[in-house]
Backbone as a chain_set.jsonl record, in Angstrom:
{"seq": "XXXXXXXXXXXXXXXXXXXXXXXXXXXXXXXXXXXXXXXXXXXXXXXXXXXXXXXXXXXXXXXXXXXXXXXXXXXXXXXXXXXXXXXXXXXXXXXXXXXXXXXXXXXXXXXXXXXXXXXXXXXXXXXXXXXXXXXXXXXXXXXXXXXXXXXXXXXXXXXXXXXXXXXXXXXXXXXXXXXXXXXXXXXXXXXXXXXXXXXXXXXXXXXX", "coords": {"N": [[41.933, -25.009, -14.057], [44.502, -23.223, -12.766], [45.757, -22.177, -9.809], [47.103, -19.877, -9.827], [45.482, -18.91, -11.597], [42.882, -18.277, -10.856], [43.531, -16.884, -9.213], [43.841, -14.599, -10.755], [41.898, -13.676, -12.294], [40.052, -13.344, -10.226], [40.574, -10.856, -8.935], [40.703, -9.358, -11.573], [38.013, -9.548, -11.295], [36.92, -7.75, -8.742], [36.007, -4.573, -7.33], [37.704, -1.649, -8.014], [38.628, 0.994, -5.445], [38.26, 3.36, -7.092], [36.427, 2.687, -8.828], [34.134, 2.37, -7.192], [33.708, 4.888, -5.913], [33.017, 5.743, -8.286], [30.509, 4.97, -9.063], [29.269, 5.46, -6.479], [28.751, 8.403, -6.683], [27.713, 8.227, -8.99], [24.965, 7.261, -8.251], [24.641, 8.906, -6.564], [24.276, 11.313, -8.075], [22.011, 10.635, -10.271], [19.816, 9.992, -7.687], [19.62, 13.352, -7.468], [18.425, 14.032, -9.579], [16.58, 12.604, -9.711], [14.985, 14.493, -7.909], [15.197, 16.509, -8.752], [13.011, 16.004, -10.433], [10.96, 15.528, -9.295], [10.373, 18.117, -7.776], [9.948, 19.555, -10.366], [7.684, 18.574, -11.493], [6.083, 18.89, -9.169], [5.912, 21.342, -8.883], [4.748, 22.543, -11.487], [2.547, 21.235, -11.511], [1.45, 22.984, -9.393], [1.584, 25.047, -10.387], [-0.459, 25.245, -12.772], [-3.026, 24.709, -11.096], [-3.157, 27.107, -10.258], [-3.46, 28.613, -11.828], [-5.792, 27.417, -13.321], [-7.211, 28.305, -10.994], [-7.47, 31.2, -11.209], [-8.224, 31.365, -13.739], [-10.809, 30.961, -13.332], [-11.665, 32.362, -11.53], [-11.829, 34.918, -13.01], [-13.824, 34.211, -14.668], [-15.934, 34.413, -13.367], [-16.067, 37.304, -11.774], [-17.105, 37.872, -14.819], [-19.23, 36.999, -14.665], [-20.805, 38.104, -12.797], [-20.53, 40.869, -13.156], [-22.115, 40.682, -15.709], [-24.646, 39.792, -14.675], [-24.611, 37.55, -15.146], [-26.382, 35.03, -13.929], [-27.192, 32.178, -13.936], [-24.683, 31.186, -14.877], [-22.794, 31.677, -11.98], [-24.05, 30.331, -10.434], [-23.835, 27.667, -11.672], [-20.988, 27.913, -11.394], [-20.684, 27.916, -8.43], [-22.2, 25.186, -7.643], [-20.305, 23.68, -9.157], [-17.669, 24.356, -7.672], [-18.681, 23.216, -4.844], [-19.627, 20.624, -5.138], [-16.826, 19.965, -5.709], [-15.54, 20.204, -3.553], [-16.837, 18.154, -1.786], [-16.059, 16.213, -2.784], [-12.989, 16.151, -2.444], [-13.388, 16.079, 0.366], [-14.483, 13.594, 0.991], [-12.714, 12.118, -0.434], [-10.845, 12.129, 1.467], [-11.904, 11.111, 3.563], [-12.23, 8.555, 2.733], [-9.39, 7.521, 2.476], [-8.524, 7.867, 4.99], [-10.494, 5.963, 6.276], [-9.237, 3.633, 5.148], [-7.093, 3.607, 5.847], [-6.95, 3.005, 8.377], [-8.463, 0.719, 8.824], [-6.152, -0.903, 7.223], [-4.196, -0.693, 9.416], [-5.638, -1.505, 11.616], [-6.038, -4.312, 10.709], [-3.431, -5.388, 10.462], [-2.465, -5.279, 13.208], [-3.62, -6.783, 14.302], [-3.135, -9.529, 12.864], [-0.116, -9.475, 13.839], [-0.889, -10.606, 16.265], [-1.77, -12.951, 15.735], [-0.092, -14.502, 14.67], [3.528, -15.118, 14.272], [5.076, -15.581, 12.043], [6.484, -14.037, 9.35], [4.868, -14.524, 6.937], [2.98, -15.75, 7.151], [1.293, -13.72, 8.77], [0.742, -11.874, 6.751], [-0.759, -13.127, 4.541], [-2.835, -13.506, 6.498], [-3.501, -10.859, 7.215], [-4.388, -9.871, 4.431], [-6.959, -11.516, 4.497], [-8.082, -10.575, 6.765], [-8.26, -8.103, 6.606], [-11.112, -7.837, 5.002], [-12.722, -8.416, 6.45], [-13.259, -6.231, 7.791], [-14.659, -2.914, 8.131], [-14.548, 0.593, 8.436], [-16.072, 3.156, 9.939], [-17.024, 6.668, 10.474], [-14.902, 6.922, 11.524], [-14.516, 4.466, 13.303], [-13.361, 0.912, 13.646], [-15.314, -1.753, 12.531], [-16.487, -4.759, 12.807], [-17.313, -7.313, 9.802], [-19.518, -9.494, 8.803], [-19.414, -12.666, 6.68], [-20.341, -11.809, 4.324], [-20.5, -9.08, 4.198], [-21.432, -7.932, 5.565], [-22.466, -5.079, 8.793], [-21.807, -6.755, 11.951], [-22.468, -7.341, 15.125], [-20.245, -8.292, 16.687], [-17.081, -7.264, 18.235], [-13.118, -6.706, 17.87], [-12.191, -8.299, 19.489], [-13.208, -10.984, 19.771], [-13.412, -11.447, 16.275], [-10.884, -11.813, 16.534], [-10.877, -14.296, 18.112], [-12.383, -15.591, 16.729], [-10.672, -16.29, 14.844], [-9.105, -17.851, 16.377], [-10.157, -20.138, 17.523], [-11.612, -21.01, 15.273], [-10.962, -22.601, 13.809], [-10.483, -22.971, 11.129], [-8.09, -21.329, 9.823], [-6.005, -22.632, 11.361], [-3.446, -23.354, 9.748], [-2.478, -21.363, 9.853], [-2.53, -19.898, 12.473], [-1.028, -19.354, 15.101], [0.329, -21.987, 17.367], [-1.493, -23.24, 17.057], [-1.465, -24.394, 14.27], [-0.938, -27.804, 12.213], [1.074, -28.873, 11.21], [4.057, -29.543, 11.684], [7.119, -28.078, 12.604], [9.89, -26.031, 12.696], [13.632, -25.263, 12.106], [13.328, -22.545, 13.298], [11.216, -23.094, 15.114], [8.976, -22.19, 14.165], [5.744, -22.732, 12.51], [5.529, -25.334, 9.917], [5.014, -24.993, 6.809], [3.459, -26.415, 4.311], [2.222, -27.497, 0.656], [-0.229, -28.95, 0.749], [-1.267, -27.529, 2.968], [-2.561, -25.536, 2.686], [-5.908, -23.926, 2.153], [-8.341, -23.348, -0.412], [-8.986, -20.61, 0.02], [-6.669, -19.461, 1.492], [-4.7, -20.014, -0.706], [-5.29, -18.71, -3.041], [-5.155, -16.097, -1.609], [-2.326, -16.255, -0.547], [-1.109, -15.852, -3.476], [-1.348, -13.627, -3.84], [-0.406, -12.157, -1.91], [2.477, -12.88, -1.638], [3.902, -13.756, -4.049], [6.261, -15.118, -5.026], [6.451, -17.041, -3.069], [4.193, -18.724, -3.338], [4.801, -19.742, -5.804], [7.138, -21.188, -5.439], [5.964, -22.829, -3.728], [3.194, -24.249, -5.263], [4.011, -24.465, -7.887]], "CA": [[42.42, -23.522, -13.816], [45.663, -23.167, -12.244], [45.613, -21.257, -8.604], [47.717, -18.834, -10.644], [44.765, -18.315, -12.932], [42.095, -17.934, -10.081], [43.85, -15.567, -8.518], [44.243, -13.394, -11.827], [40.531, -13.755, -12.368], [39.393, -12.631, -8.818], [41.387, -9.707, -9.302], [40.158, -8.413, -12.386], [36.701, -8.844, -11.558], [37.336, -6.936, -7.774], [35.915, -3.216, -7.932], [38.591, -0.746, -7.155], [38.171, 2.349, -4.587], [38.272, 4.586, -7.84], [35.053, 2.809, -9.764], [33.274, 2.69, -6.035], [33.301, 6.272, -5.71], [32.312, 6.451, -9.622], [29.224, 4.119, -8.509], [28.46, 6.115, -5.648], [28.815, 9.44, -7.505], [26.387, 8.021, -10.136], [24.023, 7.38, -7.571], [24.029, 10.506, -5.654], [23.216, 12.011, -9.105], [20.395, 9.71, -10.05], [19.021, 10.937, -7.098], [19.051, 14.195, -7.367], [17.968, 14.073, -10.925], [14.671, 12.422, -9.37], [14.17, 14.948, -6.893], [14.954, 17.822, -9.444], [12.059, 15.908, -11.675], [9.448, 15.93, -8.409], [10.11, 18.983, -7.896], [9.408, 19.629, -11.354], [6.163, 18.102, -11.429], [5.281, 19.709, -8.115], [6.041, 23.201, -9.423], [4.3, 22.445, -12.969], [1.355, 20.972, -10.331], [0.868, 23.852, -8.595], [1.181, 26.415, -11.418], [-1.425, 24.745, -13.653], [-3.724, 24.916, -10.418], [-3.134, 28.441, -9.763], [-3.577, 29.168, -13.509], [-7.096, 27.212, -13.308], [-7.855, 29.282, -10.03], [-7.085, 32.569, -11.633], [-9.45, 31.583, -15.021], [-12.243, 30.401, -12.408], [-11.926, 33.949, -10.809], [-12.208, 36.018, -13.752], [-14.882, 33.827, -15.468], [-16.94, 34.52, -12.013], [-16.058, 37.902, -11.824], [-17.62, 38.789, -15.398], [-20.817, 36.254, -14.574], [-20.927, 38.849, -11.855], [-20.659, 41.418, -14.116], [-22.74, 40.41, -16.624], [-25.663, 39.347, -14.223], [-25.14, 35.921, -15.5], [-26.55, 34.084, -12.186], [-27.198, 30.504, -13.256], [-23.251, 30.578, -14.835], [-22.418, 31.83, -11.284], [-24.345, 29.253, -9.568], [-23.201, 26.522, -12.038], [-19.698, 27.953, -10.632], [-20.772, 27.656, -7.087], [-22.092, 23.889, -7.575], [-18.978, 22.61, -9.457], [-16.774, 24.304, -6.346], [-18.674, 22.826, -3.591], [-19.003, 18.985, -6.01], [-15.152, 19.649, -5.702], [-14.972, 20.218, -1.991], [-17.424, 17.426, -1.49], [-15.275, 14.759, -3.45], [-12.115, 16.125, -1.825], [-13.927, 15.136, 1.952], [-14.871, 12.047, 0.594], [-11.847, 11.118, -0.548], [-9.734, 11.873, 2.487], [-12.21, 9.999, 4.92], [-12.15, 7.517, 2.645], [-8.285, 6.983, 2.871], [-8.7, 7.716, 6.533], [-10.768, 4.396, 6.943], [-8.479, 2.621, 4.782], [-5.887, 3.454, 6.948], [-7.645, 2.125, 10.212], [-8.654, -0.97, 8.751], [-4.851, -1.43, 7.204], [-3.501, -0.398, 10.741], [-5.907, -2.974, 12.808], [-5.708, -6.055, 10.104], [-1.908, -5.579, 10.517], [-2.179, -5.145, 14.389], [-4.598, -8.72, 14.785], [-2.407, -10.712, 12.204], [0.648, -9.482, 14.365], [-1.073, -11.084, 17.64], [-2.009, -14.457, 15.669], [1.365, -15.395, 13.645], [4.977, -14.483, 13.878], [5.952, -16.169, 11.065], [6.108, -13.125, 8.406], [4.354, -14.732, 5.101], [1.438, -16.327, 7.601], [0.654, -12.52, 8.71], [0.842, -11.578, 5.119], [-2.094, -13.897, 4.249], [-4.008, -13.242, 7.741], [-3.87, -9.598, 6.977], [-5.877, -9.825, 4.052], [-8.34, -11.826, 5.274], [-8.82, -9.628, 7.938], [-9.128, -6.816, 6.158], [-12.202, -8.584, 4.365], [-13.547, -8.46, 7.723], [-13.488, -4.789, 8.732], [-15.162, -1.29, 7.88], [-14.442, 2.164, 8.949], [-16.986, 3.892, 10.128], [-17.031, 7.731, 11.527], [-12.962, 6.562, 12.739], [-14.203, 3.066, 14.222], [-13.442, -0.077, 13.131], [-16.248, -2.623, 12.736], [-16.197, -6.607, 12.257], [-18.399, -7.723, 9.328], [-19.908, -11.305, 8.512], [-18.929, -13.159, 5.555], [-21.601, -11.315, 3.274], [-19.93, -8.058, 4.073], [-22.878, -6.854, 6.668], [-21.532, -5.257, 9.602], [-22.336, -7.312, 13.005], [-22.08, -6.934, 16.77], [-18.926, -8.751, 16.757], [-15.896, -6.887, 18.527], [-12.623, -7.286, 17.742], [-11.506, -9.437, 20.197], [-14.208, -11.652, 18.504], [-12.891, -11.824, 15.326], [-9.687, -12.58, 16.975], [-11.106, -15.414, 18.903], [-13.039, -16.403, 16.005], [-9.786, -16.731, 13.415], [-7.84, -18.729, 16.469], [-10.285, -21.394, 17.441], [-12.524, -21.402, 14.013], [-10.175, -23.98, 13.162], [-10.331, -22.359, 9.472], [-7.26, -20.774, 9.912], [-5.224, -23.277, 11.805], [-2.374, -23.589, 9.559], [-2.119, -19.847, 9.349], [-2.219, -19.094, 13.578], [0.409, -19.766, 16.305], [0.003, -22.43, 18.093], [-2.723, -24.192, 16.166], [-0.901, -25.215, 13.228], [-0.836, -29.024, 12.517], [2.366, -28.957, 10.172], [4.923, -29.43, 12.617], [7.827, -26.538, 13.059], [11.074, -25.861, 11.561], [14.419, -24.974, 13.149], [12.799, -21.462, 14.162], [9.86, -23.184, 16.48], [7.342, -21.694, 13.765], [5.107, -23.757, 11.951], [5.816, -24.803, 8.373], [3.415, -25.07, 5.807], [3.374, -26.995, 3.134], [1.033, -27.253, -0.346], [-1.345, -29.277, 1.252], [-1.774, -27.37, 4.657], [-3.042, -24.65, 2.423], [-6.704, -23.714, 1.913], [-8.247, -22.741, -1.321], [-8.735, -19.034, 0.033], [-5.48, -19.314, 1.49], [-4.115, -19.774, -1.472], [-5.54, -16.993, -3.612], [-4.322, -14.697, -0.896], [-1.06, -16.261, -0.654], [-0.681, -15.859, -4.757], [-1.225, -11.879, -4.328], [0.998, -11.399, -1.106], [3.821, -13.032, -1.845], [4.038, -14.897, -5.499], [7.892, -16.312, -4.65], [6.598, -18.085, -1.95], [3.219, -19.513, -3.86], [5.356, -19.992, -7.005], [7.355, -22.195, -4.644], [4.656, -24.11, -3.07], [2.73, -24.953, -5.97], [4.604, -24.5, -9.319]], "C": [[43.081, -23.884, -12.907], [44.934, -21.981, -10.664], [46.067, -20.141, -9.304], [46.682, -17.715, -11.34], [43.621, -17.894, -12.437], [42.261, -16.596, -9.908], [43.841, -14.001, -9.075], [42.678, -12.804, -11.677], [39.488, -12.816, -11.201], [39.589, -10.994, -8.937], [40.681, -8.541, -10.128], [38.456, -8.588, -12.481], [35.969, -8.074, -9.454], [36.679, -5.515, -8.221], [36.917, -2.481, -7.183], [37.789, 0.306, -6.334], [37.804, 3.339, -5.434], [36.83, 3.826, -8.156], [34.179, 2.418, -8.483], [32.879, 3.939, -5.973], [32.635, 6.498, -6.706], [30.656, 6.215, -9.593], [28.546, 5.143, -7.375], [28.144, 7.569, -6.172], [27.396, 9.586, -8.496], [25.034, 7.567, -9.592], [23.241, 8.178, -7.049], [23.384, 11.396, -7.039], [21.853, 11.561, -9.931], [19.7, 10.57, -9.21], [18.54, 12.379, -6.986], [18.724, 14.76, -8.659], [16.737, 13.713, -10.638], [14.265, 13.45, -8.502], [13.879, 16.124, -7.572], [13.569, 17.701, -10.411], [11.084, 15.887, -10.726], [9.572, 17.099, -8.443], [9.578, 20.078, -8.771], [7.87, 19.823, -11.363], [5.368, 18.702, -10.442], [4.812, 21.055, -8.278], [4.887, 23.051, -11.055], [2.35, 22.402, -12.255], [0.467, 22.331, -9.976], [0.677, 25.205, -9.768], [-0.1, 26.046, -12.417], [-2.691, 24.971, -12.491], [-4.657, 26.354, -9.949], [-3.564, 28.914, -11.232], [-5.56, 28.588, -13.597], [-8.13, 28.137, -12.266], [-7.931, 30.425, -10.581], [-8.505, 32.375, -12.719], [-11.049, 31.331, -14.266], [-12.958, 31.869, -11.958], [-12.4, 35.15, -12.12], [-13.671, 35.525, -14.396], [-16.331, 34.337, -14.002], [-17.403, 36.06, -11.968], [-16.76, 38.889, -13.298], [-18.89, 38.097, -15.536], [-21.323, 37.528, -13.777], [-21.509, 39.965, -12.701], [-21.648, 41.793, -14.651], [-23.863, 40.3, -15.983], [-25.938, 38.06, -14.529], [-25.105, 34.965, -14.388], [-26.514, 32.863, -12.787], [-25.389, 30.115, -13.871], [-22.777, 31.071, -13.081], [-23.326, 30.587, -10.178], [-23.612, 28.035, -9.857], [-21.584, 26.282, -11.41], [-20.024, 27.533, -9.324], [-20.979, 25.541, -6.771], [-21.162, 23.246, -8.216], [-18.084, 22.931, -7.784], [-17.121, 23.275, -5.154], [-18.907, 20.856, -4.429], [-17.384, 19.023, -5.39], [-14.554, 19.518, -4.515], [-15.46, 19.04, -1.498], [-16.633, 15.979, -1.783], [-13.949, 14.953, -2.733], [-12.306, 15.447, -0.27], [-14.111, 14.139, 1.648], [-13.974, 11.053, 0.173], [-10.953, 10.708, 0.196], [-10.393, 10.837, 3.416], [-11.953, 8.656, 4.26], [-10.706, 6.531, 2.853], [-7.953, 6.63, 4.546], [-9.176, 6.066, 7.198], [-10.008, 3.778, 6.498], [-7.397, 2.464, 5.288], [-5.665, 2.578, 8.084], [-7.449, 1.01, 9.883], [-7.285, -1.978, 8.568], [-4.236, -1.24, 8.282], [-4.246, -1.619, 11.655], [-5.817, -4.012, 12.216], [-4.719, -6.175, 10.764], [-1.755, -6.242, 12.52], [-2.408, -6.699, 15.207], [-3.715, -9.636, 14.215], [-0.729, -10.696, 13.006], [0.187, -10.548, 15.638], [-1.297, -12.499, 17.389], [-1.295, -15.247, 15.093], [2.122, -14.733, 13.89], [5.554, -14.406, 12.799], [4.775, -14.902, 9.616], [5.066, -13.478, 7.171], [2.8, -15.414, 6.063], [0.508, -14.928, 8.03], [0.283, -11.886, 7.203], [-1.054, -11.845, 4.789], [-2.997, -13.235, 5.285], [-4.289, -11.922, 7.644], [-5.111, -9.176, 6.077], [-6.652, -10.378, 4.246], [-9.11, -11.234, 6.413], [-9.283, -8.608, 7.341], [-10.649, -6.866, 5.662], [-12.892, -8.549, 5.613], [-13.986, -7.762, 8.625], [-13.823, -4.211, 7.73], [-14.736, -0.476, 8.498], [-15.462, 2.668, 8.938], [-16.752, 5.194, 11.274], [-15.58, 7.47, 12.661], [-13.224, 5.437, 13.521], [-14.412, 2.145, 13.433], [-14.226, -1.222, 13.727], [-15.904, -3.702, 12.129], [-17.619, -6.493, 11.329], [-18.458, -9.176, 9.566], [-19.326, -11.535, 7.472], [-19.246, -12.769, 3.874], [-20.945, -9.415, 3.292], [-20.581, -7.188, 5.236], [-22.055, -6.559, 8.06], [-22.499, -5.508, 10.744], [-21.874, -6.859, 14.558], [-20.944, -7.305, 17.17], [-18.037, -7.592, 17.428], [-14.787, -7.594, 17.937], [-11.761, -8.333, 18.103], [-12.365, -10.639, 19.596], [-13.811, -11.899, 17.605], [-11.719, -12.38, 15.935], [-9.756, -14.425, 17.735], [-11.507, -16.762, 17.525], [-11.846, -16.674, 14.987], [-8.736, -17.528, 14.553], [-8.371, -19.906, 17.039], [-11.429, -21.493, 16.366], [-11.933, -22.844, 13.46], [-10.052, -23.731, 11.253], [-9.161, -22.184, 8.831], [-5.828, -21.222, 10.575], [-3.888, -23.417, 11.327], [-1.541, -22.145, 9.239], [-1.453, -19.477, 11.265], [-1.212, -19.89, 14.143], [-0.331, -20.448, 17.406], [-1.282, -23.768, 17.7], [-2.334, -25.27, 14.889], [-0.303, -26.641, 13.333], [0.572, -29.986, 11.856], [3.305, -29.502, 10.475], [5.613, -27.679, 12.464], [9.076, -26.994, 12.412], [12.201, -25.583, 12.413], [14.207, -23.552, 13.947], [11.766, -21.732, 14.992], [8.612, -22.786, 15.56], [7.195, -22.759, 12.714], [5.353, -23.711, 10.599], [4.919, -25.722, 8.142], [3.718, -26.145, 4.706], [2.327, -27.009, 1.816], [0.077, -27.379, 0.381], [-2.073, -28.677, 2.083], [-2.657, -25.931, 4.008], [-4.451, -24.482, 2.074], [-7.06, -22.77, 0.498], [-7.959, -21.113, -1.2], [-7.097, -18.581, 0.57], [-4.589, -18.956, 0.165], [-3.998, -18.692, -2.653], [-4.977, -15.972, -2.674], [-2.873, -14.796, -0.99], [-0.844, -15.833, -2.627], [-0.58, -14.376, -4.919], [-0.4, -11.382, -3.514], [2.193, -11.709, -1.464], [3.568, -13.972, -3.132], [4.9, -15.558, -5.513], [7.306, -17.467, -4.185], [5.265, -19.138, -2.941], [3.569, -20.09, -5.227], [6.066, -21.53, -6.624], [6.937, -23.272, -4.267], [4.239, -24.62, -3.821], [2.907, -25.206, -7.539], [5.4, -26.407, -9.566]], "O": [[42.658, -24.735, -12.125], [43.924, -21.278, -10.643], [45.204, -19.267, -9.384], [46.769, -16.508, -11.567], [42.997, -17.137, -13.181], [41.617, -15.592, -10.21], [43.836, -12.895, -8.533], [42.347, -11.767, -11.102], [38.587, -11.99, -11.343], [38.696, -10.15, -9.012], [40.27, -7.43, -9.791], [37.731, -8.057, -13.323], [34.782, -8.014, -9.131], [36.769, -5.235, -9.416], [37.048, -2.585, -5.964], [36.579, 0.491, -6.465], [37.116, 4.25, -4.975], [35.901, 4.459, -7.654], [33.123, 1.988, -8.945], [31.668, 4.163, -5.975], [31.681, 7.268, -6.597], [29.788, 7.002, -9.971], [27.382, 5.529, -7.479], [26.963, 7.854, -5.976], [26.531, 10.441, -8.686], [24.061, 7.487, -10.341], [22.024, 8.336, -6.95], [22.304, 11.987, -7.046], [20.847, 12.254, -10.083], [19.108, 11.586, -9.574], [17.428, 12.694, -6.562], [18.756, 15.983, -8.796], [15.781, 14.302, -11.143], [13.065, 13.402, -8.233], [12.862, 16.792, -7.381], [13.047, 18.649, -10.997], [10.025, 16.277, -11.22], [8.802, 17.566, -9.282], [9.01, 21.107, -8.407], [7.138, 20.809, -11.276], [4.198, 19.027, -10.643], [3.787, 21.66, -7.964], [4.323, 24.116, -11.307], [1.385, 23.146, -12.435], [-0.711, 22.611, -10.195], [-0.214, 26.052, -9.843], [-0.7, 27.066, -12.756], [-3.608, 25.556, -13.067], [-5.799, 26.639, -9.59], [-4.171, 29.985, -11.249], [-6.438, 29.392, -13.91], [-9.272, 28.543, -12.483], [-9.041, 30.825, -10.232], [-9.551, 33.012, -12.6], [-12.155, 31.552, -14.759], [-14.106, 32.313, -11.99], [-13.226, 36.053, -11.985], [-14.561, 36.349, -14.606], [-17.543, 34.473, -14.174], [-18.593, 36.362, -12.06], [-16.96, 40.101, -13.224], [-19.668, 38.471, -16.414], [-22.378, 37.997, -14.205], [-22.711, 40.05, -12.949], [-22.206, 42.865, -14.417], [-24.675, 40.833, -16.739], [-26.997, 37.458, -14.35], [-24.154, 34.291, -13.992], [-25.694, 32.147, -12.211], [-24.821, 29.088, -13.498], [-21.855, 30.263, -12.965], [-22.818, 30.203, -9.124], [-22.966, 27.381, -9.038], [-21.039, 25.23, -11.075], [-19.445, 26.475, -9.078], [-20.283, 24.813, -6.064], [-21.073, 22.061, -7.894], [-17.892, 22.059, -6.937], [-16.259, 22.62, -4.566], [-18.137, 19.982, -4.031], [-16.915, 18.126, -4.689], [-13.475, 18.977, -4.273], [-14.697, 18.552, -0.665], [-16.659, 14.948, -1.111], [-13.556, 13.881, -2.272], [-11.6, 14.553, 0.196], [-13.628, 13.441, 2.54], [-14.062, 9.826, 0.224], [-10.314, 9.658, 0.121], [-9.775, 9.92, 3.958], [-11.544, 7.705, 4.926], [-10.684, 5.352, 3.205], [-7.425, 5.672, 5.112], [-8.662, 5.329, 8.039], [-9.658, 2.938, 7.327], [-6.731, 1.429, 5.269], [-4.785, 1.844, 8.535], [-6.582, 0.26, 10.333], [-7.057, -3.059, 9.11], [-3.207, -1.901, 8.136], [-3.619, -2.484, 12.266], [-5.5, -4.963, 12.931], [-4.757, -6.96, 11.712], [-1.173, -7.24, 12.943], [-1.847, -7.365, 16.077], [-3.412, -10.601, 14.916], [-0.057, -11.718, 12.87], [1.061, -11.356, 15.953], [-1.16, -13.323, 18.294], [-1.546, -16.438, 14.907], [1.824, -13.539, 13.858], [6.35, -13.535, 12.448], [3.617, -14.819, 9.209], [4.538, -12.56, 6.544], [1.698, -15.471, 5.517], [-0.695, -14.879, 7.772], [-0.851, -11.458, 6.99], [-2.061, -11.137, 4.806], [-3.866, -12.449, 4.909], [-5.434, -11.643, 8.0], [-6.163, -8.602, 6.356], [-7.639, -9.642, 4.222], [-10.265, -11.351, 6.823], [-10.435, -8.181, 7.427], [-11.372, -5.911, 5.947], [-14.084, -8.781, 5.407], [-14.633, -7.986, 9.648], [-13.55, -4.582, 6.589], [-14.373, -0.953, 9.574], [-16.006, 2.734, 7.835], [-16.442, 5.043, 12.456], [-15.334, 7.681, 13.849], [-12.42, 5.185, 14.418], [-15.311, 2.174, 12.592], [-14.087, -1.67, 14.865], [-15.187, -3.76, 11.13], [-18.658, -5.935, 11.682], [-17.732, -9.878, 10.27], [-18.572, -10.637, 7.099], [-18.772, -13.132, 2.798], [-21.064, -8.699, 2.297], [-20.27, -6.071, 5.652], [-21.226, -7.35, 8.51], [-23.592, -4.95, 10.84], [-20.971, -6.081, 14.867], [-20.474, -6.658, 18.107], [-18.495, -6.563, 16.93], [-14.945, -8.734, 17.5], [-10.953, -9.01, 17.468], [-11.748, -11.223, 18.704], [-13.569, -13.102, 17.707], [-11.599, -13.598, 15.801], [-8.933, -15.34, 17.783], [-11.225, -17.947, 17.349], [-12.206, -17.477, 14.127], [-7.656, -17.908, 14.1], [-7.577, -20.83, 17.219], [-12.331, -22.237, 16.75], [-12.438, -23.804, 12.878], [-9.504, -24.465, 10.431], [-8.929, -22.594, 7.693], [-4.788, -20.57, 10.478], [-3.021, -23.596, 12.182], [-0.479, -21.911, 8.662], [-0.344, -18.985, 11.477], [-0.688, -20.905, 13.684], [-1.199, -19.98, 18.142], [-1.629, -24.857, 18.157], [-2.708, -26.414, 14.634], [0.565, -26.907, 14.165], [0.918, -31.163, 11.959], [3.75, -30.192, 9.558], [5.048, -26.597, 12.307], [9.267, -28.029, 11.774], [11.907, -25.62, 13.608], [14.761, -23.354, 15.029], [11.293, -20.804, 15.648], [7.455, -22.949, 15.949], [8.067, -23.45, 12.186], [5.436, -22.659, 9.965], [4.336, -26.651, 8.702], [4.907, -26.454, 4.781], [1.356, -26.308, 2.103], [-0.579, -26.42, 0.788], [-3.27, -28.936, 2.21], [-3.362, -25.295, 4.792], [-4.474, -25.284, 1.141], [-6.41, -21.765, 0.211], [-7.165, -20.449, -1.866], [-6.475, -17.607, 0.147], [-3.944, -17.921, 0.001], [-3.024, -18.058, -3.06], [-4.331, -15.024, -3.121], [-2.165, -13.862, -1.367], [0.227, -15.227, -2.609], [0.057, -13.845, -5.829], [0.334, -10.443, -3.824], [3.022, -10.813, -1.623], [2.926, -15.006, -2.948], [4.736, -16.699, -5.946], [7.477, -18.603, -4.626], [5.566, -20.31, -3.164], [2.773, -20.84, -5.792], [5.806, -22.617, -7.142], [7.378, -24.413, -4.404], [4.524, -25.813, -3.72], [2.198, -25.912, -8.256], [5.943, -26.716, -10.626]]}, "num_chains": 1, "name": "protein.A"}
């Protein structure tokens, strides 16, 4: 291929200012369309909630006028059950957020390597539970222990089981960045399972 042909081919592959503007306009159109769909979905959801609330109110009013106390009691029990579920869901979500936040914090203390942090975070999450807004440490069977979060950090640092993941304890050498370089043979079975979930691309690179 001659230089002239290469230059011609390169010119045909370049995006013109007009084409770039058209792409930007298309992206903006899709963004606005997505926002519209989300807004419509939210409006429809709120509409259905309002309609259901009105149906419940009318049913309650009818039952009250008829003296149908069994229906009234069933409606009140249903309301109580829904409120209890809503509260339980909120508590569970808050507890999960606490566990994720604390496990990420500990993983960041143990390793500066992003890949290792992901694996450590998953392993640490399995050792934590949240009760009444407090994060507690569990044993391998999920039972709450008297160990503190600092004890858990020390266990991961000094236990030897996760040396290949924790900074300063790996025996696999360092790369150009100064971080531990892990090879396939350095991973335990538990670490392989965690890596397959947290970072499939890296898992495939190492074990395929």
